[in-house]
C-alpha positions as a Python dict, from the first residue, in 0.01 Angstrom:
ca = {
    (1, 'M'): (0, 0, 0),
    (2, 'K'): (-230, 262, -156),
    (3, 'K'): (-87, 187, -501),
    (4, 'T'): (-146, -186, -453),
    (5, 'I'): (-509, -125, -357),
    (6, 'S'): (-558, 114, -649),
    (7, 'H'): (-396, -137, -888),
    (8, 'S'): (-610, -424, -761),
    (9, 'L'): (-927, -219, -802),
    (10, 'G'): (-821, -118, -1153),
    (11, 'V'): (-754, -481, -1247),
    (12, 'A'): (-1092, -588, -1109),
    (13, 'L'): (-1279, -317, -1299),
    (14, 'Y'): (-1099, -377, -1630),
    (15, 'A'): (-1146, -754, -1599),
    (16, 'V'): (-1521, -735, -1544),
    (17, 'R'): (-1563, -513, -1850),
    (18, 'V'): (-1423, -791, -2071),
    (19, 'L'): (-1631, -1069, -1916),
    (20, 'G'): (-1950, -973, -2100),
    (21, 'D'): (-1798, -1122, -2415),
    (22, 'Y'): (-1778, -1465, -2247),
    (23, 'P'): (-2132, -1587, -2169),
    (24, 'E'): (-1994, -1921, -2045),
    (25, 'C'): (-1860, -1728, -1742),
    (26, 'P'): (-2145, -1513, -1615),
    (27, 'Q'): (-2000, -1467, -1264),
    (28, 'D'): (-1874, -1109, -1286),
    (29, 'N'): (-1878, -1076, -907),
    (30, 'M'): (-1640, -1372, -882),
    (31, 'L'): (-1403, -1227, -1143),
    (32, 'F'): (-1422, -888, -969),
    (33, 'M'): (-1322, -1051, -639),
    (34, 'A'): (-1039, -1239, -811),
    (35, 'G'): (-918, -907, -955),
    (36, 'L'): (-919, -748, -613),
    (37, 'L'): (-725, -1040, -467),
    (38, 'H'): (-493, -1129, -757),
    (39, 'D'): (-181, -987, -585),
    (40, 'I'): (-271, -1082, -226),
    (41, 'G'): (37, -1307, -213),
    (42, 'K'): (253, -994, -224),
    (43, 'V'): (185, -948, 148),
    (44, 'Y'): (459, -1209, 193),
    (45, 'I'): (708, -1021, -28),
    (46, 'P'): (948, -783, 152),
    (47, 'T'): (857, -419, 89),
    (48, 'A'): (1217, -348, -11),
    (49, 'I'): (1175, -583, -307),
    (50, 'L'): (830, -455, -403),
    (51, 'N'): (947, -92, -401),
    (52, 'K'): (1289, -148, -553),
    (53, 'K'): (1370, 105, -826),
    (54, 'D'): (1663, -89, -971),
    (55, 'K'): (1660, -415, -1163),
    (56, 'L'): (1572, -715, -947),
    (57, 'T'): (1835, -977, -878),
    (58, 'E'): (1760, -1337, -979),
    (59, 'E'): (1678, -1419, -616),
    (60, 'E'): (1446, -1118, -581),
    (61, 'F'): (1268, -1211, -903),
    (62, 'R'): (1232, -1570, -777),
    (63, 'I'): (1069, -1433, -460),
    (64, 'I'): (832, -1208, -661),
    (65, 'R'): (734, -1504, -879),
    (66, 'M'): (611, -1685, -566),
    (67, 'H'): (327, -1439, -500),
    (68, 'P'): (60, -1617, -710),
    (69, 'L'): (127, -1946, -532),
    (70, 'M'): (138, -1785, -187),
    (71, 'G'): (-180, -1588, -259),
    (72, 'A'): (-365, -1898, -378),
    (73, 'E'): (-251, -2093, -71),
    (74, 'M'): (-373, -1813, 156),
    (75, 'L'): (-713, -1798, -15),
    (76, 'N'): (-745, -2176, -16),
    (77, 'E'): (-682, -2185, 361),
    (78, 'M'): (-956, -1924, 399),
    (79, 'N'): (-1194, -2147, 198),
    (80, 'Y'): (-1236, -1907, -93),
    (81, 'I'): (-1426, -2029, -397),
    (82, 'Y'): (-1211, -2251, -618),
    (83, 'D'): (-1249, -2029, -928),
    (84, 'I'): (-1107, -1730, -738),
    (85, 'V'): (-817, -1932, -596),
    (86, 'E'): (-742, -2072, -943),
    (87, 'A'): (-759, -1725, -1105),
    (88, 'V'): (-512, -1585, -850),
    (89, 'L'): (-281, -1885, -889),
    (90, 'H'): (-254, -1861, -1268),
    (91, 'H'): (-272, -1486, -1342),
    (92, 'H'): (96, -1476, -1448),
    (93, 'E'): (75, -1771, -1687),
    (94, 'R'): (134, -1682, -2052),
    (95, 'W'): (-51, -1792, -2365),
    (96, 'D'): (280, -1930, -2506),
    (97, 'G'): (357, -2133, -2191),
    (98, 'K'): (645, -1914, -2070),
    (99, 'G'): (466, -1780, -1762),
    (100, 'Y'): (462, -1888, -1400),
    (101, 'P'): (416, -2064, -1164),
    (102, 'F'): (347, -2376, -1378),
    (103, 'G'): (414, -2282, -1740),
    (104, 'L'): (57, -2351, -1852),
    (105, 'K'): (-23, -2249, -2208),
    (106, 'G'): (-324, -2160, -2421),
    (107, 'Q'): (-655, -2307, -2310),
    (108, 'E'): (-484, -2483, -2016),
    (109, 'I'): (-491, -2144, -1843),
    (110, 'P'): (-827, -2078, -1675),
    (111, 'L'): (-1035, -1809, -1848),
    (112, 'Y'): (-1048, -1586, -1539),
    (113, 'S'): (-668, -1598, -1519),
    (114, 'R'): (-632, -1507, -1887),
    (115, 'I'): (-861, -1209, -1837),
    (116, 'L'): (-681, -1099, -1520),
    (117, 'S'): (-347, -1123, -1698),
    (118, 'V'): (-456, -866, -1958),
    (119, 'A'): (-621, -635, -1705),
    (120, 'D'): (-317, -661, -1476),
    (121, 'A'): (-70, -577, -1754),
    (122, 'F'): (-279, -285, -1882),
    (123, 'D'): (-325, -129, -1540),
    (124, 'A'): (45, -178, -1461),
    (125, 'M'): (147, -5, -1785),
    (126, 'I'): (-77, 299, -1732),
    (127, 'S'): (31, 342, -1369),
    (128, 'D'): (349, 483, -1219),
    (129, 'R'): (563, 223, -1047),
    (130, 'P'): (878, 268, -835),
    (131, 'Y'): (1085, 142, -1129),
    (132, 'K'): (900, 307, -1421),
    (133, 'K'): (668, 587, -1529),
    (134, 'A'): (318, 526, -1660),
    (135, 'I'): (269, 517, -2035),
    (136, 'P'): (-33, 660, -2219),
    (137, 'R'): (-336, 433, -2261),
    (138, 'N'): (-309, 418, -2639),
    (139, 'L'): (52, 297, -2614),
    (140, 'A'): (-50, 40, -2353),
    (141, 'L'): (-321, -92, -2586),
    (142, 'A'): (-65, -114, -2868),
    (143, 'E'): (166, -311, -2637),
    (144, 'L'): (-115, -553, -2549),
    (145, 'K'): (-192, -604, -2919),
    (146, 'A'): (177, -663, -2994),
    (147, 'N'): (180, -943, -2734),
    (148, 'A'): (-145, -1112, -2841),
    (149, 'G'): (-78, -1477, -2913),
    (150, 'T'): (246, -1486, -2713),
    (151, 'Q'): (192, -1339, -2367),
    (152, 'F'): (-186, -1300, -2393),
    (153, 'D'): (-488, -1486, -2527),
    (154, 'P'): (-552, -1313, -2863),
    (155, 'Y'): (-930, -1333, -2823),
    (156, 'I'): (-919, -1162, -2486),
    (157, 'I'): (-693, -892, -2628),
    (158, 'E'): (-942, -836, -2911),
    (159, 'S'): (-1227, -810, -2659),
    (160, 'F'): (-1032, -586, -2421),
    (161, 'V'): (-917, -347, -2694),
    (162, 'G'): (-1273, -342, -2832),
    (163, 'K'): (-1404, -229, -2493),
    (164, 'V'): (-1129, 18, -2395),
    (165, 'Q'): (-1027, 178, -2725),
    (166, 'P'): (-1365, 345, -2796),
    (167, 'E'): (-1334, 519, -2460),
    (168, 'L'): (-1033, 708, -2589),
    (169, 'S'): (-1272, 983, -2698),
    (170, 'L'): (-1167, 1327, -2816),
    (171, 'S'): (-1125, 1459, -2463),
    (172, 'T'): (-939, 1147, -2357),
    (173, 'D'): (-726, 1162, -2670),
    (174, 'V'): (-619, 1514, -2573),
    (175, 'C'): (-527, 1386, -2228),
    (176, 'S'): (-356, 1090, -2389),
    (177, 'Y'): (-164, 1322, -2617),
    (178, 'K'): (-50, 1526, -2316),
    (179, 'E'): (51, 1205, -2137),
    (180, 'E'): (239, 1091, -2447),
    (181, 'V'): (426, 1421, -2475),
    (182, 'N'): (513, 1416, -2104),
    (183, 'W'): (618, 1051, -2127),
    (184, 'A'): (835, 1118, -2431),
    (185, 'Q'): (1003, 1411, -2255),
    (186, 'T'): (1079, 1211, -1940),
    (187, 'T'): (1229, 918, -2130),
    (188, 'R'): (1490, 1123, -2317),
}
């Protein structure tokens, strides 16, 4: 539970940092709230599936893929603002249309959802999970860039990298280097 809360906060904070590049969406408090709530549907997912260290079965993956829909339904029943419900519902859609739950692509995906998707992936990559170790921030940024135009909106990736990469200052680079060395040693 603590990791879910920490992840949701990380997603919310990363998402809001990107929003400044999109003046047509000035509601940073709404995006922040959507970031906090993006995985709320996971409350319906059995803990054994969420914490599983091995590869998920097809059925388990099908259950996991339901969390955006279940979260949006929950928020809709609680009369949350439409933009937040929509952001939660579509945060696993992909730029190339291969995401879920509806296979939306490109501009069909709401802007808040496209931003959350990037923030969610970045925070997931730099965090330990039951099934994987965290990777260094610079490698996570490289992974985001490699998936621009397929998984992610390329303009949001450009904005996100432009905001986060400068923060990899000398002191952070040293920490990143240590993380990279530790990561490389644990993956051998």
